[in-house]
Coordinates of C-alpha atoms in Angstrom, one line a residue:
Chain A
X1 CA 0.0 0.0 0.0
X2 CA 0.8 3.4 -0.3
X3 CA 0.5 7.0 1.9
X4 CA -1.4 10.1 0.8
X5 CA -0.8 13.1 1.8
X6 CA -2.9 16.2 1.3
X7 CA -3.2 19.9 1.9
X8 CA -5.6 22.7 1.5
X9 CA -5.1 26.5 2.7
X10 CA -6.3 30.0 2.6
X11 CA -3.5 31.4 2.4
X12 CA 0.3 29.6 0.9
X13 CA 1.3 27.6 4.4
X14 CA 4.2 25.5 3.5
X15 CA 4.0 21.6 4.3
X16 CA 7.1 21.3 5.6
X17 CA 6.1 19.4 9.2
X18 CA 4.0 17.1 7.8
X19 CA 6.3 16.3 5.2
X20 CA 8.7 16.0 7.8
X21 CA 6.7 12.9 9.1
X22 CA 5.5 11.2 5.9
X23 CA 9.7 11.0 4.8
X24 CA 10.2 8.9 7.9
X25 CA 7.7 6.4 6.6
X26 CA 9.1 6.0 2.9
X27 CA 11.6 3.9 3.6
X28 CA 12.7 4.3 7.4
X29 CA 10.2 3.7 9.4
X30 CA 7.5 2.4 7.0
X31 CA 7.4 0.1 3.8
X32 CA 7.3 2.5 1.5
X33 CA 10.6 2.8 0.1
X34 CA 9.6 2.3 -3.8
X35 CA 8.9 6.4 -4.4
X36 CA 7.5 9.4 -3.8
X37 CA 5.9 12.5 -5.0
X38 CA 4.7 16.1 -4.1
X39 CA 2.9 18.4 -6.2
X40 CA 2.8 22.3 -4.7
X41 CA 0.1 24.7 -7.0
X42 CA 1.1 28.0 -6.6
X43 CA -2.0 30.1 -8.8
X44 CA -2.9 28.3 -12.1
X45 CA 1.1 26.6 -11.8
X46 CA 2.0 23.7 -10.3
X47 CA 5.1 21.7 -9.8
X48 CA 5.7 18.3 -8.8
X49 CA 8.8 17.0 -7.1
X50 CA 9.7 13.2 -7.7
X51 CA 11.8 10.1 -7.0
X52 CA 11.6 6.2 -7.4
X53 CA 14.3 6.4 -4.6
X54 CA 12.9 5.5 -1.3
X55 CA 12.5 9.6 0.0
X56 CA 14.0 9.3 3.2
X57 CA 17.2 8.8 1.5
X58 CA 16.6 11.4 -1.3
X59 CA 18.2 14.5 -1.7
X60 CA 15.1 16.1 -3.2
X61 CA 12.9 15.0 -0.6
X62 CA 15.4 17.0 1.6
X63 CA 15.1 19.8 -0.2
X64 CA 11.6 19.7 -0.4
X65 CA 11.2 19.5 3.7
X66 CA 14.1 22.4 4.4
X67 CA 13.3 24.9 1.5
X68 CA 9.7 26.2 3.0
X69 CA 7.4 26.1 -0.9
X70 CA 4.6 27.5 0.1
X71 CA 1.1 26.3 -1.5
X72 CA -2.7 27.1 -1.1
X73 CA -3.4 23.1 -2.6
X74 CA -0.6 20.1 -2.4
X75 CA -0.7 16.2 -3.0
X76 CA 1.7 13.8 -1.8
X77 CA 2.3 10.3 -1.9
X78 CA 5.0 7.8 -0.7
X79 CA 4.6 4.2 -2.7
X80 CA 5.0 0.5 -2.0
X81 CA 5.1 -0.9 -5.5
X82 CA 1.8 -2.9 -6.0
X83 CA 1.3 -2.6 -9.9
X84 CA 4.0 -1.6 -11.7
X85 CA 7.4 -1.7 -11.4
X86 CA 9.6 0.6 -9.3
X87 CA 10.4 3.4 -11.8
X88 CA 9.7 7.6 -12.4
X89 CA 6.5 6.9 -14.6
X90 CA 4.7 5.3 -11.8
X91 CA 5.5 7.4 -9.3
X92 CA 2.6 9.4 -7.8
X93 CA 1.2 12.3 -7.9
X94 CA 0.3 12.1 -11.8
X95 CA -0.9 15.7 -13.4
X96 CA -3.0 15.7 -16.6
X97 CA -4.1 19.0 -18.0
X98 CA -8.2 19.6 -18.4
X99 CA -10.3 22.5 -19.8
X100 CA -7.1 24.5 -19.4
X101 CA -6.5 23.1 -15.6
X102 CA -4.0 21.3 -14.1
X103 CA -5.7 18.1 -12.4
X104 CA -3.6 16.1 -9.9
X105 CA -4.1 12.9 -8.4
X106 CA -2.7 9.9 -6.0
X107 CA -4.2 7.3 -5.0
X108 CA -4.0 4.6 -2.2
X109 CA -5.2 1.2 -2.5
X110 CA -5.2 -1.7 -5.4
X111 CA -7.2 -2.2 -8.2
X112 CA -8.0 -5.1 -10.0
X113 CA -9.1 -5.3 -14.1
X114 CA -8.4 -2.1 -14.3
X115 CA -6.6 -2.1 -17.8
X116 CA -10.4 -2.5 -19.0
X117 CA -11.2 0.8 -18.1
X118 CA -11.9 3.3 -21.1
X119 CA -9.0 6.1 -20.7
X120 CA -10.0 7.4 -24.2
X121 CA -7.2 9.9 -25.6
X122 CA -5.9 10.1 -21.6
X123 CA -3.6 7.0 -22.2
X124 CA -1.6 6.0 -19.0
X125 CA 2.6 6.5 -19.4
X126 CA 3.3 4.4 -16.8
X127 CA 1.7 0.7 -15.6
X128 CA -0.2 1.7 -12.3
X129 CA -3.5 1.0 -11.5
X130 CA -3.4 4.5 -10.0
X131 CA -2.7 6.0 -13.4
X132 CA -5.0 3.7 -15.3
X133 CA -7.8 5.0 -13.1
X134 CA -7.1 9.2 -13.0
X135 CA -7.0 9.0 -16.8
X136 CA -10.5 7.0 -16.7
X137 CA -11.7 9.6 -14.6
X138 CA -10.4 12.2 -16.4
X139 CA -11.7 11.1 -20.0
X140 CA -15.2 10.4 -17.7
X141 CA -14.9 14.0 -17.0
X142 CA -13.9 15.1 -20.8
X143 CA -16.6 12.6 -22.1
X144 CA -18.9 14.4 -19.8
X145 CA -18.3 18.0 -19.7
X146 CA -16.5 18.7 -23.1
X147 CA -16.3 22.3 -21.4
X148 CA -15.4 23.2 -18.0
X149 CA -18.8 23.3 -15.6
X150 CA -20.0 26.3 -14.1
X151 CA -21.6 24.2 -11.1
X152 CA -18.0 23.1 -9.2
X153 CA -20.0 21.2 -6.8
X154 CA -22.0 19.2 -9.4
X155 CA -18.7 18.3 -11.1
X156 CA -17.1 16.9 -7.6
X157 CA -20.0 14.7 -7.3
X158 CA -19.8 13.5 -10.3
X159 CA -16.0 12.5 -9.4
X160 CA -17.6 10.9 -6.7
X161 CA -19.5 8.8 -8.7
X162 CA -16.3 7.9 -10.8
X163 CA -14.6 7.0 -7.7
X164 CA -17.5 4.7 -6.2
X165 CA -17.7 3.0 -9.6
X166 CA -13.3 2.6 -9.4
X167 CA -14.1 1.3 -5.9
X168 CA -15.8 -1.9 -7.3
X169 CA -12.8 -2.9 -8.5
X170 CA -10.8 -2.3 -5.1
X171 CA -9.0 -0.5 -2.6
X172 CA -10.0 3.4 -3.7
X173 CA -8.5 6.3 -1.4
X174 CA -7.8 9.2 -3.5
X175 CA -6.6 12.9 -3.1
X176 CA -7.3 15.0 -6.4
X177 CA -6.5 18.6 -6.8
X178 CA -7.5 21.4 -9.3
X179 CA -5.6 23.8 -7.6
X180 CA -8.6 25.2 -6.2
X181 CA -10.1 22.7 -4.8
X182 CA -8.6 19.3 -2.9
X183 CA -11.0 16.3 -3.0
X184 CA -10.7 13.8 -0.7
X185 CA -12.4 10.2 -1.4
X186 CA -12.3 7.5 1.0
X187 CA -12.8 3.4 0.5
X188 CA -11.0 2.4 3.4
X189 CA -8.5 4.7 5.3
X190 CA -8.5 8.4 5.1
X191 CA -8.1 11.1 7.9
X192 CA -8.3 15.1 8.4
X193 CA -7.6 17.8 10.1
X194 CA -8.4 21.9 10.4
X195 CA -6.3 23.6 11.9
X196 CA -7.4 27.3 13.2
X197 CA -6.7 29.7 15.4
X198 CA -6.8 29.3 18.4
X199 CA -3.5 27.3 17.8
X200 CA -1.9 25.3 19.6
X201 CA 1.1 23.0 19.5
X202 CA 1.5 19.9 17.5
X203 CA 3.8 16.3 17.7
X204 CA 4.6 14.3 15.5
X205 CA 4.0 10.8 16.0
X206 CA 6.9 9.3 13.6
X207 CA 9.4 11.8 14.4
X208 CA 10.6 13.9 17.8
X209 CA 9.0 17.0 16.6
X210 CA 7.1 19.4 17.7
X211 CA 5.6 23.0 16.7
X212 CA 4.1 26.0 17.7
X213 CA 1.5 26.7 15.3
X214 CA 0.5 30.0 17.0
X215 CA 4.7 31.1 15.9
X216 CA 3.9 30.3 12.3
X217 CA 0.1 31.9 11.6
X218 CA -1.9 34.5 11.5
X219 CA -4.8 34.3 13.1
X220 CA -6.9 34.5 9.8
X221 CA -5.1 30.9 8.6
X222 CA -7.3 28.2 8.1
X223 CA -5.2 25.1 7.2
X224 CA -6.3 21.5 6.5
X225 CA -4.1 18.2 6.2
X226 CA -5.5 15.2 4.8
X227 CA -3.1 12.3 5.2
X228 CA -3.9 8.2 4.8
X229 CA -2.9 7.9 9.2
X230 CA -2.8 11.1 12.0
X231 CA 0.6 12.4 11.5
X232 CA 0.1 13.9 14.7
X233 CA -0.2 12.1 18.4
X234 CA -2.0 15.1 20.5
X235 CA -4.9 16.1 17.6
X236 CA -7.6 14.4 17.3
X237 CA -8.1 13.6 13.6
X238 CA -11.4 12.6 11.7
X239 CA -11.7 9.6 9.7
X240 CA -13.9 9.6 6.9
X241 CA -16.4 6.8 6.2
X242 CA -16.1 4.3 3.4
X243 CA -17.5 5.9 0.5
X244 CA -17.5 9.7 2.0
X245 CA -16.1 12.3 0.0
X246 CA -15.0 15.7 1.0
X247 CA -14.2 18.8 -1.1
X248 CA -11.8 21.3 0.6
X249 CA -10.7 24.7 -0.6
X250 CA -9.2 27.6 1.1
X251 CA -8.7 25.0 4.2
X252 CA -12.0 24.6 4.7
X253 CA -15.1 22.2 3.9
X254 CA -16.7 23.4 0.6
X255 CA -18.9 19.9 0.1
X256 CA -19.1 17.1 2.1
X257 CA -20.4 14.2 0.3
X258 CA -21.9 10.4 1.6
X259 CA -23.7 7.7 0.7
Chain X
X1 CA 14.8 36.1 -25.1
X2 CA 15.0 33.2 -23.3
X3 CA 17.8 30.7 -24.2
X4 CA 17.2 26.8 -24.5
X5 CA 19.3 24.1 -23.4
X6 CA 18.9 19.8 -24.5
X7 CA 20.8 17.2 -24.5
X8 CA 20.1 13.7 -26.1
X9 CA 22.8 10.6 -24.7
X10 CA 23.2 7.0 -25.5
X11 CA 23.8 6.3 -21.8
X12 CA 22.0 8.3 -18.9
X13 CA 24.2 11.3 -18.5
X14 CA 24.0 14.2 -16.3
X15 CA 24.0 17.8 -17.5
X16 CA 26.0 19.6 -14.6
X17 CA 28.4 21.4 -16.7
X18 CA 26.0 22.1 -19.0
X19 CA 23.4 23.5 -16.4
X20 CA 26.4 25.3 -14.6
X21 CA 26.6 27.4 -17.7
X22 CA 22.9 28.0 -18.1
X23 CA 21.9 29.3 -14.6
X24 CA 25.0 31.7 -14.6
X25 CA 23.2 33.2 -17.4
X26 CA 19.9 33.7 -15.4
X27 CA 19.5 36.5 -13.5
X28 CA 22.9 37.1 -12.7
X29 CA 25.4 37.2 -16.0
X30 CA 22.1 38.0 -18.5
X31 CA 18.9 39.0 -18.6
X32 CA 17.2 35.7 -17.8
X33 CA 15.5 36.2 -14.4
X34 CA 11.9 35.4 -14.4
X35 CA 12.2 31.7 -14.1
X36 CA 13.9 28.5 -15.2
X37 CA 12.7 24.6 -15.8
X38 CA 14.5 21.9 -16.8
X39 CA 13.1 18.1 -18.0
X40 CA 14.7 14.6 -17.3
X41 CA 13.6 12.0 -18.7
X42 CA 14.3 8.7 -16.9
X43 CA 12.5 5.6 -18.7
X44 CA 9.1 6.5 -20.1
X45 CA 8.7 8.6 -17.1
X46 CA 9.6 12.1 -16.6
X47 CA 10.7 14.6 -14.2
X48 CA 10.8 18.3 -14.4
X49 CA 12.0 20.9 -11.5
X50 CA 10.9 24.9 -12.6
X51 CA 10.9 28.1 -10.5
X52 CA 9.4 31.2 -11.1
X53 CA 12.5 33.0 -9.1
X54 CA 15.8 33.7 -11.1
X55 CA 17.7 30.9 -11.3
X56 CA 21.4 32.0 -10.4
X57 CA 19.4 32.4 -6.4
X58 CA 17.4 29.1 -6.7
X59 CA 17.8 26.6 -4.1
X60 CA 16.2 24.1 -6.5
X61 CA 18.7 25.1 -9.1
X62 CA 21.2 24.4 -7.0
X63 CA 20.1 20.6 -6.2
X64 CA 19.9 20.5 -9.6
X65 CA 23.2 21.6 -10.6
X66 CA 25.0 19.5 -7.5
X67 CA 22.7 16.3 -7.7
X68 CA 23.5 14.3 -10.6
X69 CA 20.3 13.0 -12.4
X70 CA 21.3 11.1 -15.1
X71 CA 19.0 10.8 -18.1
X72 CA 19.5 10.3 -21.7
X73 CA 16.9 13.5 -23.3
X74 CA 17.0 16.5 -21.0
X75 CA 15.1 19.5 -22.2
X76 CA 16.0 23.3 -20.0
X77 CA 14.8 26.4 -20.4
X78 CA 15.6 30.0 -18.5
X79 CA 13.5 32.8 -19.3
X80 CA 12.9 36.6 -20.0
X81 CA 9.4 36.9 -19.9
X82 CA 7.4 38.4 -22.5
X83 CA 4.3 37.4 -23.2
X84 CA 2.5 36.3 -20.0
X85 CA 3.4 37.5 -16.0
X86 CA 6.3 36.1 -14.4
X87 CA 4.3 32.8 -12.3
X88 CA 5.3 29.4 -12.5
X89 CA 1.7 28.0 -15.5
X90 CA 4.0 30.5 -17.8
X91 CA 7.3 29.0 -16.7
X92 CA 8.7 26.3 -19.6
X93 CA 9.5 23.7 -20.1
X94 CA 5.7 22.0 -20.6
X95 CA 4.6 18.7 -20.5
X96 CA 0.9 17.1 -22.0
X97 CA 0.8 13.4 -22.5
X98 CA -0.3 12.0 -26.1
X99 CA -0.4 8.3 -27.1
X100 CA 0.8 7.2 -23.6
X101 CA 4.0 9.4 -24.0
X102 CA 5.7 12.5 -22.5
X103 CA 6.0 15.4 -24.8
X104 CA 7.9 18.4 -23.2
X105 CA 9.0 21.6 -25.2
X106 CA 10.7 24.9 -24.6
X107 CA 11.0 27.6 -27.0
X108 CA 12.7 30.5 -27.3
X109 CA 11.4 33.5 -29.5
X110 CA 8.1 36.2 -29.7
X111 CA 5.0 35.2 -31.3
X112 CA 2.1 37.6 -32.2
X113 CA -1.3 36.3 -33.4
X114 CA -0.9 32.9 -31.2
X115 CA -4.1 33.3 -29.4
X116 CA -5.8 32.5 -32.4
X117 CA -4.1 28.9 -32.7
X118 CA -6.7 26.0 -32.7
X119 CA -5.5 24.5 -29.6
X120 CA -8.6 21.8 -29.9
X121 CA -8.8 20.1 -25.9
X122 CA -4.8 20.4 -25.3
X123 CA -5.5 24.1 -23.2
X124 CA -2.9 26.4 -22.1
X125 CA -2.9 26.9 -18.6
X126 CA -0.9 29.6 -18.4
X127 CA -0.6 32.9 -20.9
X128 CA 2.6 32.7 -22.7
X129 CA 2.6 32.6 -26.8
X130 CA 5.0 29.5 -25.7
X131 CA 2.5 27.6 -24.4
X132 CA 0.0 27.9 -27.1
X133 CA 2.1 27.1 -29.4
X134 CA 2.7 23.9 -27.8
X135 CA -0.5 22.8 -27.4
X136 CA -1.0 24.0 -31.1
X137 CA 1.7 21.7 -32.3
X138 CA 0.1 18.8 -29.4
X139 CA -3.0 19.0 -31.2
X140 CA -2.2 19.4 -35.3
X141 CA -0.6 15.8 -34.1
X142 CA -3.1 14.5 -32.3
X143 CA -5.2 15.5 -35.0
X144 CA -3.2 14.2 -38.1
X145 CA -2.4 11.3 -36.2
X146 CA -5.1 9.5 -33.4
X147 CA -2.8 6.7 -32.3
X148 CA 1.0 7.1 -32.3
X149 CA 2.5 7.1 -35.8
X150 CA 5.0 4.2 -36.8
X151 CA 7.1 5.8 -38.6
X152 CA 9.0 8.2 -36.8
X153 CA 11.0 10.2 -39.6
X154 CA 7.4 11.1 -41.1
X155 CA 6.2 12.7 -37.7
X156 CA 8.8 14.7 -36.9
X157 CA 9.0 16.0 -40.8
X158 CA 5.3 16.9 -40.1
X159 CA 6.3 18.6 -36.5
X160 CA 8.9 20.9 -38.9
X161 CA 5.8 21.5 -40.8
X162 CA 4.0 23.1 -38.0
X163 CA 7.3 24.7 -36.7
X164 CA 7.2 26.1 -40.0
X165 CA 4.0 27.4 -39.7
X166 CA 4.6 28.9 -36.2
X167 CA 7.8 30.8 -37.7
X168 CA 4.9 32.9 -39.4
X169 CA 3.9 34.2 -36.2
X170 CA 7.3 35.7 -34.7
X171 CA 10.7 33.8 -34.0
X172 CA 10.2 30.4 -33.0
X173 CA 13.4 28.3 -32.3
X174 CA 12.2 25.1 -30.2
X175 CA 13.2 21.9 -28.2
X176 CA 10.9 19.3 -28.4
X177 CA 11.2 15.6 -26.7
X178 CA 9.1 12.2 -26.3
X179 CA 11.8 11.0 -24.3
X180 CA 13.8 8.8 -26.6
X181 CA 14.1 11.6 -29.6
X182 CA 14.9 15.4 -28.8
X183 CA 14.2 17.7 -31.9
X184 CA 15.4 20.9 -32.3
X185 CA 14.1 23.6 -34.7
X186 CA 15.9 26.8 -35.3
X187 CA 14.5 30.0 -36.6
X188 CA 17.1 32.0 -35.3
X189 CA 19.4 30.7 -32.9
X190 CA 19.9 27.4 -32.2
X191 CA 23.8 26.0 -31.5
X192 CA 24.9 22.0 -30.9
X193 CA 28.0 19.5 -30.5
X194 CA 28.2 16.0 -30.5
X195 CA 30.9 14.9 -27.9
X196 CA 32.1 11.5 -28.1
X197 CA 35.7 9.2 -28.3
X198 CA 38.3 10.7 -28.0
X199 CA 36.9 13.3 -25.5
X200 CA 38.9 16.3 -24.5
X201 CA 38.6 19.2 -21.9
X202 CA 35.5 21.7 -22.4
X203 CA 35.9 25.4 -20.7
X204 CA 32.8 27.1 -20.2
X205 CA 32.5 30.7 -21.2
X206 CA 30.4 31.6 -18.4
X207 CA 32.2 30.8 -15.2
X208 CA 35.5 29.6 -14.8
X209 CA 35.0 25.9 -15.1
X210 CA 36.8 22.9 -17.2
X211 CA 35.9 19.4 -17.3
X212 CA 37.6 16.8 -18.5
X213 CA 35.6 14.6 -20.1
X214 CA 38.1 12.0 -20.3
X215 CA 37.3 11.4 -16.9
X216 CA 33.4 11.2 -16.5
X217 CA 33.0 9.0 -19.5
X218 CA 33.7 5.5 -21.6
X219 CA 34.3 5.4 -24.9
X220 CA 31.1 4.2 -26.3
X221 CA 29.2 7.4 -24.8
X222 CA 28.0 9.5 -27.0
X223 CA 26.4 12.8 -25.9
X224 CA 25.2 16.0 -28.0
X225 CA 24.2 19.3 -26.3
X226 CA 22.6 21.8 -27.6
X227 CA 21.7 25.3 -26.9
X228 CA 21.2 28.8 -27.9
X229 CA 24.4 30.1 -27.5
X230 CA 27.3 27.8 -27.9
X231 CA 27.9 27.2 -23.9
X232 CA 32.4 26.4 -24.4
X233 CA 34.9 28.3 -25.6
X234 CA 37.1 25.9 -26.9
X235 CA 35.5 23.4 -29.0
X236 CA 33.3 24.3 -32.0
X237 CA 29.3 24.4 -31.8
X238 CA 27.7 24.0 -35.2
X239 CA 24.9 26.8 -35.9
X240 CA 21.3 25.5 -37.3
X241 CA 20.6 27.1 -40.0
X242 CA 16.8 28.8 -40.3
X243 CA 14.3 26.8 -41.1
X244 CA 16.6 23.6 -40.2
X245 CA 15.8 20.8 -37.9
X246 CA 17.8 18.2 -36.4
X247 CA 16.0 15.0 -34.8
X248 CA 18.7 13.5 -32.3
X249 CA 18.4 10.0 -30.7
X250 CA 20.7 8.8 -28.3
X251 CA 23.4 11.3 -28.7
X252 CA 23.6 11.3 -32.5
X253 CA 21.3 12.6 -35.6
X254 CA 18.8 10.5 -36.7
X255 CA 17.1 13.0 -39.1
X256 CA 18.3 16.3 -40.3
X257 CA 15.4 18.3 -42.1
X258 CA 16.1 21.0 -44.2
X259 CA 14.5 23.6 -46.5

């Protein structure tokens, strides 16, 4: 299995602490030593930093967790190879442009029969299930809304329904980001957090670290982390249900969705 | 202006002393300050690492100059904006996916009219002429050509076409790559060299820097670079002519294309 890591903001917070504890589970502390994967939007832009190497031995995962990027949307994800071999092309996050959009997805779980799925002209690069399923929902999307739809909240539940149909064939988490927004589905293990002022101080579980949120924020920051476990041992996180969706943007809940 | 820098190798090569040069020139020795990119391909998959900020004061530019990625097609780009705000969507190079593969491009040049290129679903997300014309060029072959071409010679003859046709517009000197081919177009300024057995010291121009390749290599490598301005003072870069394209694959010419 893999790790997901999500993160949606009102204004650009940098990731950097929770980053800090995913890296100790790619490889050091957890299984999942076969890649990894951020994508920070910053406006319409985004940019995605990637390695097959296990990330708490790469030197761009360093980088990413000491130089502060700072980001209103992000998606992470460290991997322990299911489909696919170890390589770069089926590392997570993947980004596939739509009506103009950057669309980014990861994904946690296993599929099965999943090269059967229509991708249309979104044709996977890589041999993932993960990849084989964004570009079906992406061409389900395309197929659907040749232009992009006014009603953003129509359009999210319609991923939903994408995501419920991809669950039929497995294990479905997924974090998917339009830069705007950052949707979080849920088959089996999927947790979040809001973080506002008042703030307090935070531990991490995997790691002897601590921080002062109230040193880092204004108290007009609304920050939420979505993340596959807590990262964190004195917060009390929310797990969503099987089949619950959520839509976040500007750290907060824009839609939730369930069955 | 902007200036372009590729390579294309027979055996995954970094492009240190190569990128060395580059970033010199951006933001510090020329007029190249509102951002820098650069592509590696690794396998089918690919990798890029951009920043909006100049790139002689990027901490990103600096992994990227002292980490070693090796890759045989590399496609970089530092720019001088022109059309479109300095922000990472307008910041080359840019990747869309077509027939399962990684196409990247930079380009170097001014185009006017390019907002009335049929773009068809491949949508800029950003506001650079750059960009359009990418997803001009994305389309015309997605267009001519539904599933991926066999014969390779015949699509990149038909990319020249549309470089052609973009050349109309302004200047349009561009780097294009699927990963095992790198093409290069020249309208105006386009330099490369082929460096293989018996390989001798290279002095940059830019900064005081020699390599011996001697010492880096065997003798079956075979490496071309190629960029705007030749990059070494002592060896001899071979101008494209207008209108001229080269198609490289690993390290030598496959195809040259001329008028």
């Amino acid at each position: 299995m893999c790790e997901l890591l999500g993160m949606s903001a009102n204004v650009p917070t940098d990731i950097c602490f929770s980053f800090t504890s995913l890296i100790k589970r790619g490889g050091d502390k957890g299984p999942h030593k076969d890649g990894w994967g951020i994508t920070f939007y910053e406006g319409k832009g985004c940019r995605t930093f990637k390695d097959p190497q296990p990330c708490s031995f790469s030197p761009i995962a360093k980088l990413v967790q000491q130089y502060p990027i700072k980001s209103t949307a992000v998606i992470a994800h460290i991997r322990q190879a299911n489909r696919g071999g170890v390589a770069l092309e089926n590392t997570h996050p993947f980004t596939r442009e739509l009506w103009g959009k950057n669309w980014t997805f990861a994904h946690n779980g296993q599929l099965t029969d999943y090269e059967k799925l229509d991708t249309g002209i979104f044709q996977p690069v890589g041999l993932t299930d993960s990849e084989y399923a964004f570009c079906y929902l992406i061409n389900e999307l395309h197929k659907k809304y040749p232009q992009q739809p006014t009603n953003n909240i129509e359009l999210f539940e319609y991923i939903r329904e994408c995501a419920i149909k991809l669950t039929q064939l497995g294990i479905f988490n997924m974090l998917l980001s339009d830069g705007e927004y950052v949707f979080a589905y849920c088959s089996t293990n999927l947790h979040w957090i809001t973080r506002k002022a008042p703030f307090g101080k935070a531990k991490l579980i995997d790691e002897d670290v601590e921080i002062d949120f109230q040193k880092h924020t204004t108290p007009n920051d609304v920050v939420t982390i979505i993340s596959t476990m807590p990262l964190t041992s004195n917060e009390i996180w929310t797990k969503l249900a099987s089949g619950e969706a959520i839509l976040f943007k500007n750290g907060e809940i824009s839609q939730s969705f369930s069955s």
